[in-house]
Short mmCIF file of C-alpha atoms (C1' of nucleotides) in Angstrom, two decimals:
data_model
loop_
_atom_site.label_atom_id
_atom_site.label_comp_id
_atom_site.label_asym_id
_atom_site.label_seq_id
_atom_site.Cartn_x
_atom_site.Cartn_y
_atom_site.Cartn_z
CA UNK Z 47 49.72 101.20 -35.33
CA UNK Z 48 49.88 97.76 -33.94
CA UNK Z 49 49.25 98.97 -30.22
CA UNK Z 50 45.69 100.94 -30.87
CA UNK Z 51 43.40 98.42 -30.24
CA UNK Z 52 43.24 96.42 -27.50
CA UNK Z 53 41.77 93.11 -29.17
CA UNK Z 54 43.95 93.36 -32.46
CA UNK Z 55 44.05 90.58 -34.65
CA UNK Z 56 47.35 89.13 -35.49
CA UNK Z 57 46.19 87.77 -38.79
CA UNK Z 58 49.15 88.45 -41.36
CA UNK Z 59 50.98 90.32 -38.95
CA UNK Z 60 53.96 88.97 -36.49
CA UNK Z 61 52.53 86.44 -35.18
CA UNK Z 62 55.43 84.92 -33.73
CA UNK Z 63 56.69 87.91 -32.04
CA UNK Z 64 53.07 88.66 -30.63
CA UNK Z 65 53.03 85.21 -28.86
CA UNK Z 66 56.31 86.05 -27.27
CA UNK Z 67 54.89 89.19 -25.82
CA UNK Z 68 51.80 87.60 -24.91
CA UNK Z 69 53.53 84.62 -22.88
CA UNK Z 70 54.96 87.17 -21.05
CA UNK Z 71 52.02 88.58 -19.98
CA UNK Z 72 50.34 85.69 -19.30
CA UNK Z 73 53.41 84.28 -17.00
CA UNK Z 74 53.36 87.30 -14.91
CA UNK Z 75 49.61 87.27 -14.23
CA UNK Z 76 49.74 83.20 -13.63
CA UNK Z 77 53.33 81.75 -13.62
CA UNK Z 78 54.69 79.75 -16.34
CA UNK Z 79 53.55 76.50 -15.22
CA UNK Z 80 49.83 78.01 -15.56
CA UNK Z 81 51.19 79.12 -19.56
CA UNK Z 82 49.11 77.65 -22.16
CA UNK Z 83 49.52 78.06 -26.03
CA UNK Z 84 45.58 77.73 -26.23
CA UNK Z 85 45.43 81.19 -23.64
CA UNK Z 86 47.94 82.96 -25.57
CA UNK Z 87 45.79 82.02 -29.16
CA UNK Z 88 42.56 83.09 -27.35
CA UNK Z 89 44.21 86.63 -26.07
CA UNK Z 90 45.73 87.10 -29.43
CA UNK Z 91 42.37 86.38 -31.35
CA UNK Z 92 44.27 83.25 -33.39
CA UNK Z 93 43.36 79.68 -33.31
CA UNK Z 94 44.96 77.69 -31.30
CA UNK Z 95 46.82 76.02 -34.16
CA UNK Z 96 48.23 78.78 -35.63
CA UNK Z 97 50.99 78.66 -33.02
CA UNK Z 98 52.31 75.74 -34.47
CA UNK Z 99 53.23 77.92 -37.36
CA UNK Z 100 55.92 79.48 -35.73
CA UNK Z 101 57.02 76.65 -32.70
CA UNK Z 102 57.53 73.44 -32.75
CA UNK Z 103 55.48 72.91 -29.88
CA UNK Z 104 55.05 74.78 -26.40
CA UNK Z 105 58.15 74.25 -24.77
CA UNK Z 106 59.81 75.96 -27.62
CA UNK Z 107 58.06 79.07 -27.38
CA UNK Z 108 58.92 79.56 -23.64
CA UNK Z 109 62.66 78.69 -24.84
CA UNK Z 110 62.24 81.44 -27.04
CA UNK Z 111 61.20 83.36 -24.45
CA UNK Z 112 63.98 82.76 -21.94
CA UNK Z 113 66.16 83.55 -24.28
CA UNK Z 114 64.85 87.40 -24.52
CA UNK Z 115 64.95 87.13 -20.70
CA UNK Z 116 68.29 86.26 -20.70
CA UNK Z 117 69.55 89.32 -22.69
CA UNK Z 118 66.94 91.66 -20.80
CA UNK Z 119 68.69 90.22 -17.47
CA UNK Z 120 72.27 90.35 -18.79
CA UNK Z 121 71.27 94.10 -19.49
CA UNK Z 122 69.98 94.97 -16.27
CA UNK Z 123 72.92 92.92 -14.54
CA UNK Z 124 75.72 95.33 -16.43
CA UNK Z 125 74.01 98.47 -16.44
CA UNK Z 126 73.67 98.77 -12.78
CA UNK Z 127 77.48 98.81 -12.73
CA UNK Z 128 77.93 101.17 -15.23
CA UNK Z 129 79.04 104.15 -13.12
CA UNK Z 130 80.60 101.73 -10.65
CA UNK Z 131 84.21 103.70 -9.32
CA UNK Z 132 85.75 100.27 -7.17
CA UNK Z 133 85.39 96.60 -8.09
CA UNK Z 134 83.57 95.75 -4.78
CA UNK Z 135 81.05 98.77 -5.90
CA UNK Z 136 80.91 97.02 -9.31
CA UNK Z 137 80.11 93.58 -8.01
CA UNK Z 138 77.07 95.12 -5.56
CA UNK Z 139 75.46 96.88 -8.70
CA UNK Z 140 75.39 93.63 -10.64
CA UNK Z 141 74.15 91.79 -7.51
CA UNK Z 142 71.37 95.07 -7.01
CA UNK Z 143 70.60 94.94 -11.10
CA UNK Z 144 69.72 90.70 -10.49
CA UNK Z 145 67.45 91.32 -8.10
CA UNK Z 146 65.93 94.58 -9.59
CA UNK Z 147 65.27 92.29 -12.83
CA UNK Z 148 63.90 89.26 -10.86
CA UNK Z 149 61.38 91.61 -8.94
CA UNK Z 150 60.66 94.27 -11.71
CA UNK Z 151 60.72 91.68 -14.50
CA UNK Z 152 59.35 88.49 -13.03
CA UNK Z 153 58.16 86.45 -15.63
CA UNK Z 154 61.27 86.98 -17.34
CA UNK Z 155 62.89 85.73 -14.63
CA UNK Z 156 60.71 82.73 -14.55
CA UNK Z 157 61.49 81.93 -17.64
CA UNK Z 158 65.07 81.72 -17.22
CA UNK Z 159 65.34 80.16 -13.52
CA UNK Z 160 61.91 78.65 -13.06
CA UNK Z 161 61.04 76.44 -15.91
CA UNK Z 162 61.52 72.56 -16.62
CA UNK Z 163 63.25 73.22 -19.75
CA UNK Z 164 65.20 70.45 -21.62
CA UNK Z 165 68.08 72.75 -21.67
CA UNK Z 166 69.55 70.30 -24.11
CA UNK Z 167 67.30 70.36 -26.42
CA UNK Z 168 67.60 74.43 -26.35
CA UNK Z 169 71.36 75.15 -27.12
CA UNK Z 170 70.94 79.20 -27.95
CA UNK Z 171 70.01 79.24 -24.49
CA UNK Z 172 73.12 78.35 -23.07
CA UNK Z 173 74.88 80.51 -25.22
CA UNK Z 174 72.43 83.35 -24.51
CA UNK Z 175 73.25 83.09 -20.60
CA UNK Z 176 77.21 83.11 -21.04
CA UNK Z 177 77.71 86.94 -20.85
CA UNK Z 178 76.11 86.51 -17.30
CA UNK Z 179 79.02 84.93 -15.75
CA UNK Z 180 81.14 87.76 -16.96
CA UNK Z 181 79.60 90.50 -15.15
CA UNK Z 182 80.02 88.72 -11.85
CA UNK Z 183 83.27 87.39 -12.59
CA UNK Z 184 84.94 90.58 -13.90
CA UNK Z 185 85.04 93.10 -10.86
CA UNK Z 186 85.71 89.96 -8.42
CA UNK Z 187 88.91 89.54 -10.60
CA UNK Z 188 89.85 92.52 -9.89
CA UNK Z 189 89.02 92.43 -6.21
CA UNK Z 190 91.64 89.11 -6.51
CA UNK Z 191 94.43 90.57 -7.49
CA UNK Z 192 93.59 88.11 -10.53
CA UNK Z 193 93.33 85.34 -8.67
CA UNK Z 194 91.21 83.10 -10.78
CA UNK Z 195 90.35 80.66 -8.34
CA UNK Z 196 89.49 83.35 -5.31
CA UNK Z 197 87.73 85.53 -8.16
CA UNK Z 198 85.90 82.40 -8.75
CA UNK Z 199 84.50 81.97 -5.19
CA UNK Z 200 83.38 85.66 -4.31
CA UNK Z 201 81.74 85.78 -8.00
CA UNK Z 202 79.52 82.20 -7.10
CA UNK Z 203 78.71 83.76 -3.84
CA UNK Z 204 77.70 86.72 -4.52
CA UNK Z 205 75.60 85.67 -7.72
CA UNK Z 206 74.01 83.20 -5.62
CA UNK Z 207 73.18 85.67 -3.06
CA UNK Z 208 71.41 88.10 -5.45
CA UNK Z 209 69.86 85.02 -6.27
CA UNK Z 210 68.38 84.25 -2.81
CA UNK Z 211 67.47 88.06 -2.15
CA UNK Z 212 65.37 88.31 -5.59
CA UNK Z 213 63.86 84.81 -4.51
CA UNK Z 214 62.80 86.31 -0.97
CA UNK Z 215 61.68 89.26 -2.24
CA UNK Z 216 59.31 87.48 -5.22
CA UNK Z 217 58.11 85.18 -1.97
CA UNK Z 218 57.28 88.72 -0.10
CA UNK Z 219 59.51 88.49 2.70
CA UNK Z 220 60.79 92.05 2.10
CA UNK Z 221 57.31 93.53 2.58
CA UNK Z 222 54.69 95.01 0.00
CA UNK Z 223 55.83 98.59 0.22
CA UNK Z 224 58.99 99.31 -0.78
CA UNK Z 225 59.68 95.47 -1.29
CA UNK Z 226 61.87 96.06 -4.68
CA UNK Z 227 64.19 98.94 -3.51
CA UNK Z 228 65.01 97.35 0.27
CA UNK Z 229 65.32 94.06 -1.60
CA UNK Z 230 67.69 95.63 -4.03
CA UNK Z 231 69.72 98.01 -1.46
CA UNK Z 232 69.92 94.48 0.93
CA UNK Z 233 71.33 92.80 -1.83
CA UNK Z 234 73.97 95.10 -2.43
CA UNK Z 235 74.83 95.48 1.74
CA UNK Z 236 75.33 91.75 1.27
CA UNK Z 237 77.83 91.79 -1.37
CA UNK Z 238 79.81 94.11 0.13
CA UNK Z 239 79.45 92.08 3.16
CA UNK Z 240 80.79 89.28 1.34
CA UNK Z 241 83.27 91.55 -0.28
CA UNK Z 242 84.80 92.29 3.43
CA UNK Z 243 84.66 88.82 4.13
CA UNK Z 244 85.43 86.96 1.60
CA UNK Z 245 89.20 85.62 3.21
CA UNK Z 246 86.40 83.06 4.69
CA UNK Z 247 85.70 81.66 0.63
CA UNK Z 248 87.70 78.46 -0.08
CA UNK Z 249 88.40 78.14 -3.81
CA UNK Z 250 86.01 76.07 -5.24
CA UNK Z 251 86.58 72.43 -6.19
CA UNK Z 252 88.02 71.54 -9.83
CA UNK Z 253 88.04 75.11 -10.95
CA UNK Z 254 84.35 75.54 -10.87
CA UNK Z 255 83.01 78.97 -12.90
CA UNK Z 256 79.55 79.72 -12.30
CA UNK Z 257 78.51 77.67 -15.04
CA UNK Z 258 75.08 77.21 -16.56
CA UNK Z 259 73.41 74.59 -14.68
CA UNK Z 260 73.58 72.07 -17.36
CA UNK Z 261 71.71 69.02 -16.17
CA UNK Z 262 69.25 69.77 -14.09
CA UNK Z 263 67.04 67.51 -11.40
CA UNK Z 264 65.19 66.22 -14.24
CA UNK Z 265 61.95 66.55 -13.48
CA UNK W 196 53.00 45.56 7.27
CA UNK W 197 51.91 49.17 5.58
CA UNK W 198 54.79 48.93 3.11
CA UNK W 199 54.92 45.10 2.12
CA UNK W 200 53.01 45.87 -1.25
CA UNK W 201 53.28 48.44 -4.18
CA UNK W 202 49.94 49.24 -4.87
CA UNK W 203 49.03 48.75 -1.24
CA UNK W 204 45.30 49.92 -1.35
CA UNK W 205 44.45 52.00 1.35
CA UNK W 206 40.44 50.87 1.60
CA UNK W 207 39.64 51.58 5.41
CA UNK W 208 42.72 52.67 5.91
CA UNK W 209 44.60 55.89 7.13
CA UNK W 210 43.95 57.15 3.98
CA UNK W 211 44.65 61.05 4.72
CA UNK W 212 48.37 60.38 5.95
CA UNK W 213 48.75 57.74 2.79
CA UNK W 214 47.71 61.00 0.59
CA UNK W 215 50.33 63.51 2.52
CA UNK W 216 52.88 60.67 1.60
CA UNK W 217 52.11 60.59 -1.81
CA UNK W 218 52.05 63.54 -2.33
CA UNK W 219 55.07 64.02 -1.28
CA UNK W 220 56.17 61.35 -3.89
CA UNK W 221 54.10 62.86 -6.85
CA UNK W 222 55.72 66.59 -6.03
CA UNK W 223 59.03 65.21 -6.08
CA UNK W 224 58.85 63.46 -9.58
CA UNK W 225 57.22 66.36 -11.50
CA UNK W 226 57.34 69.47 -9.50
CA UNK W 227 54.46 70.97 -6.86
CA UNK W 228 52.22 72.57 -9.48
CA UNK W 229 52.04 69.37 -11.95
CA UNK W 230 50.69 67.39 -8.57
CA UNK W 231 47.06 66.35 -9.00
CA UNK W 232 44.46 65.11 -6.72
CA UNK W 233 43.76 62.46 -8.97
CA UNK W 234 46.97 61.13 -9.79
CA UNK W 235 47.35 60.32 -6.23
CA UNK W 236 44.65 58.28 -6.37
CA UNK W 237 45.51 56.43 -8.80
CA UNK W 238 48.31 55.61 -7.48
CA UNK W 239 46.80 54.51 -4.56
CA UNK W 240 44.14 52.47 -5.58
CA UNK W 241 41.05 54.92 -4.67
CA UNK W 242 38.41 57.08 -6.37
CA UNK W 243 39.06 60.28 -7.11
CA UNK W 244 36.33 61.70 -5.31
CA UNK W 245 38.09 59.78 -1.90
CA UNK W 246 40.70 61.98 -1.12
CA UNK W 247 37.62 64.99 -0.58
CA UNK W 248 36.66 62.68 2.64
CA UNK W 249 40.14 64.28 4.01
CA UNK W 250 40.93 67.69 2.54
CA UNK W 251 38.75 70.51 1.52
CA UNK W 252 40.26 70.87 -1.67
CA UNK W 253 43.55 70.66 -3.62
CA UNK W 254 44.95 73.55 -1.95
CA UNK W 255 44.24 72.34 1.83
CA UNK W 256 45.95 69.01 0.88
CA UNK W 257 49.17 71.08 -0.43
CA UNK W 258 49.18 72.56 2.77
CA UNK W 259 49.08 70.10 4.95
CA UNK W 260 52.19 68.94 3.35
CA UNK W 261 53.67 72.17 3.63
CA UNK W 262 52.93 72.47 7.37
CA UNK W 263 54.72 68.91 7.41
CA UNK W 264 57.72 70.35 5.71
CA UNK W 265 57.75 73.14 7.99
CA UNK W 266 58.63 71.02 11.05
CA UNK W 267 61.40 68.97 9.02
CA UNK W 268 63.07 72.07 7.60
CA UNK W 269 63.00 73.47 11.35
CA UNK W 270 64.59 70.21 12.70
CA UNK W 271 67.27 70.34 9.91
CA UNK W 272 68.06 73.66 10.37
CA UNK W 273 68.32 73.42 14.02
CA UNK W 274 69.96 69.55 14.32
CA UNK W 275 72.92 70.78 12.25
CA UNK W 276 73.65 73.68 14.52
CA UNK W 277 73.54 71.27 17.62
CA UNK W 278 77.02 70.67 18.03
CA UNK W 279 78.50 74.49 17.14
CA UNK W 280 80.82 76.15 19.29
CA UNK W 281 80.56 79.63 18.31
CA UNK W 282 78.03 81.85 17.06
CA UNK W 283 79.72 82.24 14.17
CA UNK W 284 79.60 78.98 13.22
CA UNK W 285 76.27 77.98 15.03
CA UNK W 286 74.49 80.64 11.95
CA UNK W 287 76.92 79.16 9.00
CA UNK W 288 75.45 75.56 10.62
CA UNK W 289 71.51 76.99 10.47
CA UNK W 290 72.34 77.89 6.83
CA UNK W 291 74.43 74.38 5.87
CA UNK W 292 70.61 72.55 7.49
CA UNK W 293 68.42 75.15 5.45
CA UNK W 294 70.46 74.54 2.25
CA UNK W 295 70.95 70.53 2.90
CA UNK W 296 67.12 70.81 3.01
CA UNK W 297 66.75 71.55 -0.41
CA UNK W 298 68.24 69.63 -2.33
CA UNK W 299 67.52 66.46 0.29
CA UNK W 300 64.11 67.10 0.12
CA UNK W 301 63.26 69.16 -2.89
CA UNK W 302 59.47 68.21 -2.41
CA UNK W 303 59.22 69.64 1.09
CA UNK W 304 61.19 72.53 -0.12
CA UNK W 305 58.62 73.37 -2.93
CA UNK W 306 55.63 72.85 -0.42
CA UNK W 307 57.23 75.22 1.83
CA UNK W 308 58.21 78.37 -1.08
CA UNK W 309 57.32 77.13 -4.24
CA UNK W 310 53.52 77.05 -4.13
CA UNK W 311 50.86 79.30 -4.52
CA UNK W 312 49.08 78.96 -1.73
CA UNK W 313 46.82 81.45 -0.05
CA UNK W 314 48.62 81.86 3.31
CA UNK W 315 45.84 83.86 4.87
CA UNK W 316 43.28 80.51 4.69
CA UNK W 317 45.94 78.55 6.26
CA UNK W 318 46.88 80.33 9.44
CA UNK W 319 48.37 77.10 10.80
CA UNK W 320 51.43 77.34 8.08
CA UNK W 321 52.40 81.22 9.60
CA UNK W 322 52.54 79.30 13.11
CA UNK W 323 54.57 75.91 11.94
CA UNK W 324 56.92 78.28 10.35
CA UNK W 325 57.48 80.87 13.25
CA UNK W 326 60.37 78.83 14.88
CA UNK W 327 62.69 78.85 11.39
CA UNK W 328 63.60 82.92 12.39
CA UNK W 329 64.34 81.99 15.79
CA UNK W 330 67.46 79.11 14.39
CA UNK W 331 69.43 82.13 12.85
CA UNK W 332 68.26 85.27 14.54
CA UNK W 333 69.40 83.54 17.86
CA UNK W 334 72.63 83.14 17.01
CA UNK W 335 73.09 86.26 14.91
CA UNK W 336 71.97 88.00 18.52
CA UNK W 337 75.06 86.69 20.25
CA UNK W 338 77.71 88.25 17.27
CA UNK W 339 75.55 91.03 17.66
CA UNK W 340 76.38 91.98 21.33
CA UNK W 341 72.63 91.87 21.59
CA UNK W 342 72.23 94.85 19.28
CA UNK W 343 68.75 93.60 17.75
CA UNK W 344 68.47 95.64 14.49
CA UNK W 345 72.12 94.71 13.80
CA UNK W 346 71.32 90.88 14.39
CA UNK W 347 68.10 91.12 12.62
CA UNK W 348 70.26 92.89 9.20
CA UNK W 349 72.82 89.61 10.05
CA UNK W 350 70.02 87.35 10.14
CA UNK W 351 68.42 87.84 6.99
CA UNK W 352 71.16 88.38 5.01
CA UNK W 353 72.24 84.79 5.72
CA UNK W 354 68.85 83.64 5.54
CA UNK W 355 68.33 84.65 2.24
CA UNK W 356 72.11 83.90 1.05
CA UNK W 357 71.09 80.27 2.28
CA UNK W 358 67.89 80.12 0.03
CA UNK W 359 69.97 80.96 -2.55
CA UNK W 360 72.42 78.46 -2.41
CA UNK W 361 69.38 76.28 -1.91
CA UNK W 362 68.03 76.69 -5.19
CA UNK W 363 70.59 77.13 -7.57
CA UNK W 364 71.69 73.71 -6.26
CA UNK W 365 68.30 72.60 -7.41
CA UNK W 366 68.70 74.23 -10.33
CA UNK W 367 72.06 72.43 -11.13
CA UNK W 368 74.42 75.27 -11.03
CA UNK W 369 76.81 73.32 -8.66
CA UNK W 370 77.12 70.18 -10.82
CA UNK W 371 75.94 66.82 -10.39
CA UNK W 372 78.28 64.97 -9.09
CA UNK W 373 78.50 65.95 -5.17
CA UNK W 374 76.39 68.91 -5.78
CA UNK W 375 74.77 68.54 -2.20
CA UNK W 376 77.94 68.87 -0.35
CA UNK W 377 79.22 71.53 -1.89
CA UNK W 378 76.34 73.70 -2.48
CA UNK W 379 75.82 72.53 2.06
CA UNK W 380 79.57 73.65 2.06
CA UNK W 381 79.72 77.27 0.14
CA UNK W 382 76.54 78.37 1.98
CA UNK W 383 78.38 77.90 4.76
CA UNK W 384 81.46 79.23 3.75
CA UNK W 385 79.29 82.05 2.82
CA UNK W 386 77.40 82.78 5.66
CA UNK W 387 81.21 83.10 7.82
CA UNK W 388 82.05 85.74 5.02
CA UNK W 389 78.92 87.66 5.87
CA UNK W 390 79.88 87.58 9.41
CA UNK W 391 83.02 88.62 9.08
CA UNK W 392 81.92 91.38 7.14
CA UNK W 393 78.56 92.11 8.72
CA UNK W 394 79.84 96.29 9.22
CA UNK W 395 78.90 96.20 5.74
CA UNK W 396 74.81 95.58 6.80
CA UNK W 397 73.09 98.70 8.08
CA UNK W 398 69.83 97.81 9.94
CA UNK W 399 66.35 96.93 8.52
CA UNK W 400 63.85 99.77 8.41
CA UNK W 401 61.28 99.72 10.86
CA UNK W 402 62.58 96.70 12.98
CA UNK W 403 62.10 94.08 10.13
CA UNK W 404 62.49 90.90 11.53
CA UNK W 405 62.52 87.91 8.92
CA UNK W 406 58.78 87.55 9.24
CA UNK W 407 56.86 84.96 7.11
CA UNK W 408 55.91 86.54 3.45
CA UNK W 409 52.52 87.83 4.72
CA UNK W 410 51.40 89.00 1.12
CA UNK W 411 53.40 87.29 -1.83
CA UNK W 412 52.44 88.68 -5.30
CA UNK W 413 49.63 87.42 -6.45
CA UNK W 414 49.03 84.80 -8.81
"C1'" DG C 3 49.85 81.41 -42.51
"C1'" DT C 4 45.68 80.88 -40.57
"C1'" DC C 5 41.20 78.44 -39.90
"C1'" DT C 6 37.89 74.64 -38.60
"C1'" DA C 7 37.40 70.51 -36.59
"C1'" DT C 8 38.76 66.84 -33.99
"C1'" DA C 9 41.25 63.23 -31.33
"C1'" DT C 10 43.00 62.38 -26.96
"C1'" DC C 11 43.90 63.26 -22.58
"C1'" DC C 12 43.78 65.23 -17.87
"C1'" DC C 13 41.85 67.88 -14.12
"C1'" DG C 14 38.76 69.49 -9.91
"C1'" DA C 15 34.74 68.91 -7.82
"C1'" DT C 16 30.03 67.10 -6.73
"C1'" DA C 17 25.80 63.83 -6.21
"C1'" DG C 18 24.08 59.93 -4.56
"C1'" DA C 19 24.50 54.80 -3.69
"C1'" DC C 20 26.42 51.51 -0.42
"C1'" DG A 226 34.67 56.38 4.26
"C1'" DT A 227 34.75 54.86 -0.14
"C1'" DC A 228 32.67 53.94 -4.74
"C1'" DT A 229 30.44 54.91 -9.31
"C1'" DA A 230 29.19 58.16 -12.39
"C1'" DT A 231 29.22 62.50 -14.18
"C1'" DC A 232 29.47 67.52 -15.21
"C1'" DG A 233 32.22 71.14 -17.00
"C1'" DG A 234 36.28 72.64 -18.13
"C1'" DG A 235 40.97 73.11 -20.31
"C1'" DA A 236 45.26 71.33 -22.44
"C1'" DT A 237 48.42 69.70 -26.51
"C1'" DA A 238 48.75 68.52 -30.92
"C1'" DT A 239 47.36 67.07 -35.66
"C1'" DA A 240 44.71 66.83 -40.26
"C1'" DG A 241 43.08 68.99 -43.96
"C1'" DA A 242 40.62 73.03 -46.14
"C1'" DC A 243 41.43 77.73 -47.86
#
DNA sequence: GTCTATATCCCGATAGAC
DNA sequence: GTCTATCGGGATATAGAC
């Protein structure tokens, strides 16, 4: 019953999971720089107080949020490469389900890669982006005869690449029509490109795993 | 004489290229969308309502400092690839510039992709960034036997695997500690692996060619 | 757990004096 | 070309009633 009416009332109900789905609404229609708690109490009929109720204060709810992104994105990064037959197919479907979630889910993806959180201050969010590494990592292993360090160096590459290609295609430089499936499929031509050539990756310094970007430019 | 004082005040003088600086300054410190008219000037030492004398708006001020940017990203792309030898190595060169860039000059970057600008009012940002396809299409041309769909699929694949390593060096994911180098070094490490296994990149539909994002989703 | 009310702060933009 | 003054708006966060 919750969804009949458009300007339901949250009072008594689940608050704190309607602000969650609210923020994300609100950070696809304006960014998450442009997210206020006092927007998200006005949309949801609530005072702007009541918030408080249920977060410490804003930057917690959008923590909150990022974490849901980062299972959502961990999702769409392992189910691509569900039907996978060969590692190098493997590693293009998690590189084509990154950039399907960063175009098709963009304020998720915001919230994970394009706010100023104190990542400190948020451990569960570290935690909730470990299982990330792992879908990269995994097929380029195999691809390595399990070398570690050479696994290491396609798996940073290529993440960083599906990276750049669902950055390009949020910016619009794969077009309007047809923007998320050529940004996808180019994303996927890439890592195999990599794939062919990856005799040209170095290891990387001081065995270096795709790690969480733990401190930031502060800003 | 211009910087013998901190709070130079900039009464009578070239006020509008004092604002580009410092706003280069502010965006740098807390990120392009937290910049304010007003904070710069307060910082330098005039009324609010001064900066208006110069700049339509917020907006036109943000791109004049993105037009700026424009020329220095072109010149870093372009100076690093000065000395290459082979084609090969002249496009893994335009990549090491674009990704040296930034994280040299995070502020410039943001001005240039991380704003929500309307592109449309500001015709004179399409033309300041015209010459940035030209630094890695030109080379990709020569590996590509002058085959211009297949240098065009080359081009933007290391285009966009360069903005990649670009920001998740921003976003830390390549340490701290002599994060520039080596996020400068994989992009170009990279970029040799994508020519080396550029059979793997079918060409662009309908003779793509890098173009600037003419429509980015709206915000 | 939510409301009312409020304190405090910041912003963009304009009008009119000098 | 810059200043003073101001309008109108929005934000975070807290206090205390219910």
């Amino acid at each position: 019953m919750r969804r009949s009416g458009k300007k339901q009332r949250y009072h008594h109900g689940d608050l704190r999971a309607a602000l969650l789905d609210t923020a994300v609404e609100l950070i696809a229609e304006r960014g998450i720089d442009a997210f206020s708690l006092a927007e998200a109490s006005r949309r949801l009929g609530v005072a702007v107080s009541a918030p408080y109720r249920h977060f410490a204060d804003r930057e917690d709810l959008l923590a909150a949020v990022a974490v849901r992104a980062c299972d959502v994105l961990i999702a769409a990064v392992t189910a691509e490469g569900a039907g996978a037959t060969t590692p190098a197919e493997a590693l293009a479907a998690a590189a084509r389900g990154y950039v399907r979630f960063g175009v098709e889910h963009r304020a998720l993806f915001d919230a994970v890669f394009g706010s100023t959180l104190d990542r400190p201050r948020h451990p569960e969010l570290i935690h909730a982006s470990a299982p990330l590494k792992e879908a990269f990592l995994g097929p380029a292993l195999r691809l390595s005869d399990d070398d570690p360090d050479a696994a290491a160096a396609l798996a940073v590459a290529v993440a960083t690449t599906a990276h750049g290609h669902a950055l390009m295609a949020q910016l619009g430089a794969f077009g309007t029509r047809g923007a998320v499936e050529l940004a996808v499929a180019r994303a996927g031509f890439a890592t195999l490109a990599l794939v062919a050539g990856r005799t040209a990756l170095p290891p990387l310094p001081n065995g270096m795993h795709l790690d969480t970007p733990d401190a930031p430019r502060p800003r």
